């Protein structure tokens, strides 16, 4: 056994999203267009479905798998929704948001200035996964955010 094996592989982070998509190959193509993802790995099964795939978005990895109900692996469209939003920090949230919508994402909340200091918007991809896209534009203390939240009328 190799004593030099890293517990967390090179390039991985402690938390890594693992998305189930009904059509993971098409999802990879979408994420490449929308978020400038690069494909890192693809393991197709004999039937063409993806047993495992991995893409890189910015400095982060995202794993993907095709829907496989026999293994209880179902995506948001089959489950009729998702309670999870994947958050992307990018240098230009407006441009990334537009590119994702042009690639087929649905706008849930257009990009706007927020009380917490980000330009922020929310998308839903064609597989039902929600993505928030943000660019940090203003540093704020927790107290400043609390005051801005109260002024915003959100609470």
PDB file of C-alpha atoms in Angstrom:
ATOM      1  CA  UNK A   1       0.000   0.000   0.000  1.00  0.00           C
ATOM      2  CA  UNK A   2       1.321   3.437  -0.963  1.00  0.00           C
ATOM      3  CA  UNK A   3       1.903   5.515   2.184  1.00  0.00           C
ATOM      4  CA  UNK A   4       1.944   8.723   0.098  1.00  0.00           C
ATOM      5  CA  UNK A   5      -1.715   8.567  -0.982  1.00  0.00           C
ATOM      6  CA  UNK A   6      -3.527  11.767  -0.030  1.00  0.00           C
ATOM      7  CA  UNK A   7      -6.813  11.348   1.832  1.00  0.00           C
ATOM      8  CA  UNK A   8      -8.240  14.197  -0.256  1.00  0.00           C
ATOM      9  CA  UNK A   9      -7.102  13.850  -3.884  1.00  0.00           C
ATOM     10  CA  UNK A  10      -5.197  16.677  -5.545  1.00  0.00           C
ATOM     11  CA  UNK A  11      -7.563  19.328  -6.882  1.00  0.00           C
ATOM     12  CA  UNK A  12     -10.490  18.273  -4.702  1.00  0.00           C
ATOM     13  CA  UNK A  13     -12.063  20.200  -1.828  1.00  0.00           C
ATOM     14  CA  UNK A  14     -13.664  18.861   1.340  1.00  0.00           C
ATOM     15  CA  UNK A  15     -17.187  19.339  -0.053  1.00  0.00           C
ATOM     16  CA  UNK A  16     -17.860  18.401  -3.676  1.00  0.00           C
ATOM     17  CA  UNK A  17     -21.319  18.523  -5.285  1.00  0.00           C
ATOM     18  CA  UNK A  18     -22.432  15.281  -6.954  1.00  0.00           C
ATOM     19  CA  UNK A  19     -25.301  15.985  -9.360  1.00  0.00           C
ATOM     20  CA  UNK A  20     -27.770  13.442 -10.675  1.00  0.00           C
ATOM     21  CA  UNK A  21     -28.999  14.396 -14.164  1.00  0.00           C
ATOM     22  CA  UNK A  22     -31.387  12.701 -16.564  1.00  0.00           C
ATOM     23  CA  UNK A  23     -28.908  13.067 -19.427  1.00  0.00           C
ATOM     24  CA  UNK A  24     -25.570  13.744 -17.731  1.00  0.00           C
ATOM     25  CA  UNK A  25     -23.680  13.978 -21.056  1.00  0.00           C
ATOM     26  CA  UNK A  26     -25.979  16.787 -22.175  1.00  0.00           C
ATOM     27  CA  UNK A  27     -25.591  18.423 -18.763  1.00  0.00           C
ATOM     28  CA  UNK A  28     -21.812  18.434 -19.195  1.00  0.00           C
ATOM     29  CA  UNK A  29     -22.221  20.185 -22.557  1.00  0.00           C
ATOM     30  CA  UNK A  30     -24.553  22.752 -20.938  1.00  0.00           C
ATOM     31  CA  UNK A  31     -22.187  23.438 -18.010  1.00  0.00           C
ATOM     32  CA  UNK A  32     -19.341  23.870 -20.499  1.00  0.00           C
ATOM     33  CA  UNK A  33     -21.319  26.565 -22.360  1.00  0.00           C
ATOM     34  CA  UNK A  34     -22.974  28.203 -19.357  1.00  0.00           C
ATOM     35  CA  UNK A  35     -20.206  28.140 -16.749  1.00  0.00           C
ATOM     36  CA  UNK A  36     -17.086  27.504 -18.857  1.00  0.00           C
ATOM     37  CA  UNK A  37     -16.668  24.097 -17.212  1.00  0.00           C
ATOM     38  CA  UNK A  38     -13.970  21.749 -18.401  1.00  0.00           C
ATOM     39  CA  UNK A  39     -14.489  18.008 -18.469  1.00  0.00           C
ATOM     40  CA  UNK A  40     -12.085  16.096 -16.233  1.00  0.00           C
ATOM     41  CA  UNK A  41     -13.404  12.519 -16.330  1.00  0.00           C
ATOM     42  CA  UNK A  42     -16.149  10.437 -17.961  1.00  0.00           C
ATOM     43  CA  UNK A  43     -16.990   6.784 -17.250  1.00  0.00           C
ATOM     44  CA  UNK A  44     -19.792   5.555 -19.520  1.00  0.00           C
ATOM     45  CA  UNK A  45     -21.521   2.233 -18.954  1.00  0.00           C
ATOM     46  CA  UNK A  46     -22.213  -0.149 -21.876  1.00  0.00           C
ATOM     47  CA  UNK A  47     -25.752   1.322 -22.190  1.00  0.00           C
ATOM     48  CA  UNK A  48     -24.296   4.823 -22.701  1.00  0.00           C
ATOM     49  CA  UNK A  49     -25.346   6.225 -19.330  1.00  0.00           C
ATOM     50  CA  UNK A  50     -22.637   7.851 -17.259  1.00  0.00           C
ATOM     51  CA  UNK A  51     -21.658   5.913 -14.151  1.00  0.00           C
ATOM     52  CA  UNK A  52     -19.434   8.830 -13.164  1.00  0.00           C
ATOM     53  CA  UNK A  53     -18.207  12.077 -14.627  1.00  0.00           C
ATOM     54  CA  UNK A  54     -16.377  15.083 -13.286  1.00  0.00           C
ATOM     55  CA  UNK A  55     -16.110  18.668 -14.459  1.00  0.00           C
ATOM     56  CA  UNK A  56     -14.185  21.653 -13.160  1.00  0.00           C
ATOM     57  CA  UNK A  57     -15.884  25.018 -12.776  1.00  0.00           C
ATOM     58  CA  UNK A  58     -13.330  27.629 -11.748  1.00  0.00           C
ATOM     59  CA  UNK A  59     -11.275  26.029  -8.993  1.00  0.00           C
ATOM     60  CA  UNK A  60     -13.938  23.501  -7.992  1.00  0.00           C
ATOM     61  CA  UNK A  61     -14.888  20.013  -9.088  1.00  0.00           C
ATOM     62  CA  UNK A  62     -18.450  18.864  -9.676  1.00  0.00           C
ATOM     63  CA  UNK A  63     -19.280  15.173 -10.050  1.00  0.00           C
ATOM     64  CA  UNK A  64     -22.166  13.970 -12.218  1.00  0.00           C
ATOM     65  CA  UNK A  65     -24.031  10.736 -12.783  1.00  0.00           C
ATOM     66  CA  UNK A  66     -26.981   9.784 -14.959  1.00  0.00           C
ATOM     67  CA  UNK A  67     -30.307   9.032 -13.306  1.00  0.00           C
ATOM     68  CA  UNK A  68     -30.463   5.413 -12.202  1.00  0.00           C
ATOM     69  CA  UNK A  69     -33.724   4.779 -10.344  1.00  0.00           C
ATOM     70  CA  UNK A  70     -32.647   1.216  -9.604  1.00  0.00           C
ATOM     71  CA  UNK A  71     -29.960   2.753  -7.355  1.00  0.00           C
ATOM     72  CA  UNK A  72     -32.269   5.501  -6.050  1.00  0.00           C
ATOM     73  CA  UNK A  73     -30.271   8.095  -8.013  1.00  0.00           C
ATOM     74  CA  UNK A  74     -32.843  10.578  -9.314  1.00  0.00           C
ATOM     75  CA  UNK A  75     -32.496  14.184 -10.349  1.00  0.00           C
ATOM     76  CA  UNK A  76     -34.601  17.213  -9.431  1.00  0.00           C
ATOM     77  CA  UNK A  77     -36.953  16.918 -12.419  1.00  0.00           C
ATOM     78  CA  UNK A  78     -37.920  13.366 -11.463  1.00  0.00           C
ATOM     79  CA  UNK A  79     -38.231  14.414  -7.821  1.00  0.00           C
ATOM     80  CA  UNK A  80     -40.213  17.555  -8.863  1.00  0.00           C
ATOM     81  CA  UNK A  81     -37.802  20.013  -7.290  1.00  0.00           C
ATOM     82  CA  UNK A  82     -34.631  20.513  -5.302  1.00  0.00           C
ATOM     83  CA  UNK A  83     -33.970  22.019  -1.879  1.00  0.00           C
ATOM     84  CA  UNK A  84     -30.331  22.708  -2.869  1.00  0.00           C
ATOM     85  CA  UNK A  85     -28.758  25.703  -4.599  1.00  0.00           C
ATOM     86  CA  UNK A  86     -25.173  25.535  -5.835  1.00  0.00           C
ATOM     87  CA  UNK A  87     -23.441  28.896  -5.387  1.00  0.00           C
ATOM     88  CA  UNK A  88     -20.890  30.240  -7.886  1.00  0.00           C
ATOM     89  CA  UNK A  89     -18.676  33.221  -7.155  1.00  0.00           C
ATOM     90  CA  UNK A  90     -17.504  34.661 -10.474  1.00  0.00           C
ATOM     91  CA  UNK A  91     -15.791  37.840 -11.661  1.00  0.00           C
ATOM     92  CA  UNK A  92     -18.826  38.984 -13.721  1.00  0.00           C
ATOM     93  CA  UNK A  93     -22.164  37.607 -12.513  1.00  0.00           C
ATOM     94  CA  UNK A  94     -24.116  39.504 -15.182  1.00  0.00           C
ATOM     95  CA  UNK A  95     -22.130  37.925 -18.027  1.00  0.00           C
ATOM     96  CA  UNK A  96     -22.244  34.404 -16.544  1.00  0.00           C
ATOM     97  CA  UNK A  97     -25.987  34.728 -15.881  1.00  0.00           C
ATOM     98  CA  UNK A  98     -26.646  35.856 -19.483  1.00  0.00           C
ATOM     99  CA  UNK A  99     -24.479  33.065 -20.882  1.00  0.00           C
ATOM    100  CA  UNK A 100     -26.327  30.455 -18.793  1.00  0.00           C
ATOM    101  CA  UNK A 101     -29.750  31.760 -19.876  1.00  0.00           C
ATOM    102  CA  UNK A 102     -28.595  31.796 -23.505  1.00  0.00           C
ATOM    103  CA  UNK A 103     -27.462  28.165 -23.069  1.00  0.00           C
ATOM    104  CA  UNK A 104     -30.919  27.146 -21.788  1.00  0.00           C
ATOM    105  CA  UNK A 105     -31.125  27.988 -18.080  1.00  0.00           C
ATOM    106  CA  UNK A 106     -34.289  29.531 -16.644  1.00  0.00           C
ATOM    107  CA  UNK A 107     -33.978  32.807 -14.742  1.00  0.00           C
ATOM    108  CA  UNK A 108     -35.456  32.449 -11.234  1.00  0.00           C
ATOM    109  CA  UNK A 109     -34.133  35.749  -9.839  1.00  0.00           C
ATOM    110  CA  UNK A 110     -32.359  38.203 -12.163  1.00  0.00           C
ATOM    111  CA  UNK A 111     -28.956  39.517 -11.110  1.00  0.00           C
ATOM    112  CA  UNK A 112     -29.254  42.527  -8.831  1.00  0.00           C
ATOM    113  CA  UNK A 113     -27.356  44.331  -6.080  1.00  0.00           C
ATOM    114  CA  UNK A 114     -28.088  42.693  -2.737  1.00  0.00           C
ATOM    115  CA  UNK A 115     -28.056  43.945   0.831  1.00  0.00           C
ATOM    116  CA  UNK A 116     -25.147  41.609   1.671  1.00  0.00           C
ATOM    117  CA  UNK A 117     -22.764  43.141  -0.884  1.00  0.00           C
ATOM    118  CA  UNK A 118     -23.034  40.872  -3.938  1.00  0.00           C
ATOM    119  CA  UNK A 119     -24.475  41.196  -7.426  1.00  0.00           C
ATOM    120  CA  UNK A 120     -26.532  38.027  -7.226  1.00  0.00           C
ATOM    121  CA  UNK A 121     -29.018  36.054  -9.306  1.00  0.00           C
ATOM    122  CA  UNK A 122     -30.535  32.560  -9.343  1.00  0.00           C
ATOM    123  CA  UNK A 123     -30.912  30.171 -12.305  1.00  0.00           C
ATOM    124  CA  UNK A 124     -32.399  26.752 -12.852  1.00  0.00           C
ATOM    125  CA  UNK A 125     -30.572  24.545 -15.323  1.00  0.00           C
ATOM    126  CA  UNK A 126     -32.469  22.278 -17.758  1.00  0.00           C
ATOM    127  CA  UNK A 127     -32.021  19.330 -15.308  1.00  0.00           C
ATOM    128  CA  UNK A 128     -33.701  21.162 -12.414  1.00  0.00           C
ATOM    129  CA  UNK A 129     -30.564  22.091 -10.458  1.00  0.00           C
ATOM    130  CA  UNK A 130     -30.561  25.603  -8.991  1.00  0.00           C
ATOM    131  CA  UNK A 131     -27.477  27.788  -9.253  1.00  0.00           C
ATOM    132  CA  UNK A 132     -26.872  31.158  -7.648  1.00  0.00           C
ATOM    133  CA  UNK A 133     -24.333  33.334  -9.433  1.00  0.00           C
ATOM    134  CA  UNK A 134     -22.629  36.179  -7.597  1.00  0.00           C
ATOM    135  CA  UNK A 135     -19.872  38.751  -7.809  1.00  0.00           C
ATOM    136  CA  UNK A 136     -18.812  40.315  -4.518  1.00  0.00           C
ATOM    137  CA  UNK A 137     -18.915  44.098  -4.988  1.00  0.00           C
ATOM    138  CA  UNK A 138     -18.946  45.517  -1.452  1.00  0.00           C
ATOM    139  CA  UNK A 139     -17.319  44.407   1.803  1.00  0.00           C
ATOM    140  CA  UNK A 140     -19.690  44.747   4.736  1.00  0.00           C
ATOM    141  CA  UNK A 141     -19.505  43.916   8.424  1.00  0.00           C
ATOM    142  CA  UNK A 142     -22.146  41.593   9.898  1.00  0.00           C
ATOM    143  CA  UNK A 143     -23.732  44.650  11.564  1.00  0.00           C
ATOM    144  CA  UNK A 144     -23.907  46.526   8.238  1.00  0.00           C
ATOM    145  CA  UNK A 145     -25.528  43.479   6.603  1.00  0.00           C
ATOM    146  CA  UNK A 146     -28.060  43.200   9.431  1.00  0.00           C
ATOM    147  CA  UNK A 147     -28.987  46.881   9.080  1.00  0.00           C
ATOM    148  CA  UNK A 148     -29.180  46.631   5.274  1.00  0.00           C
ATOM    149  CA  UNK A 149     -31.391  43.508   5.554  1.00  0.00           C
ATOM    150  CA  UNK A 150     -33.799  45.338   7.859  1.00  0.00           C
ATOM    151  CA  UNK A 151     -33.931  48.337   5.521  1.00  0.00           C
ATOM    152  CA  UNK A 152     -34.549  46.070   2.536  1.00  0.00           C
ATOM    153  CA  UNK A 153     -37.880  44.899   3.926  1.00  0.00           C
ATOM    154  CA  UNK A 154     -36.934  41.212   3.613  1.00  0.00           C
ATOM    155  CA  UNK A 155     -37.702  40.601   7.279  1.00  0.00           C
TER     156      UNK A 155
END
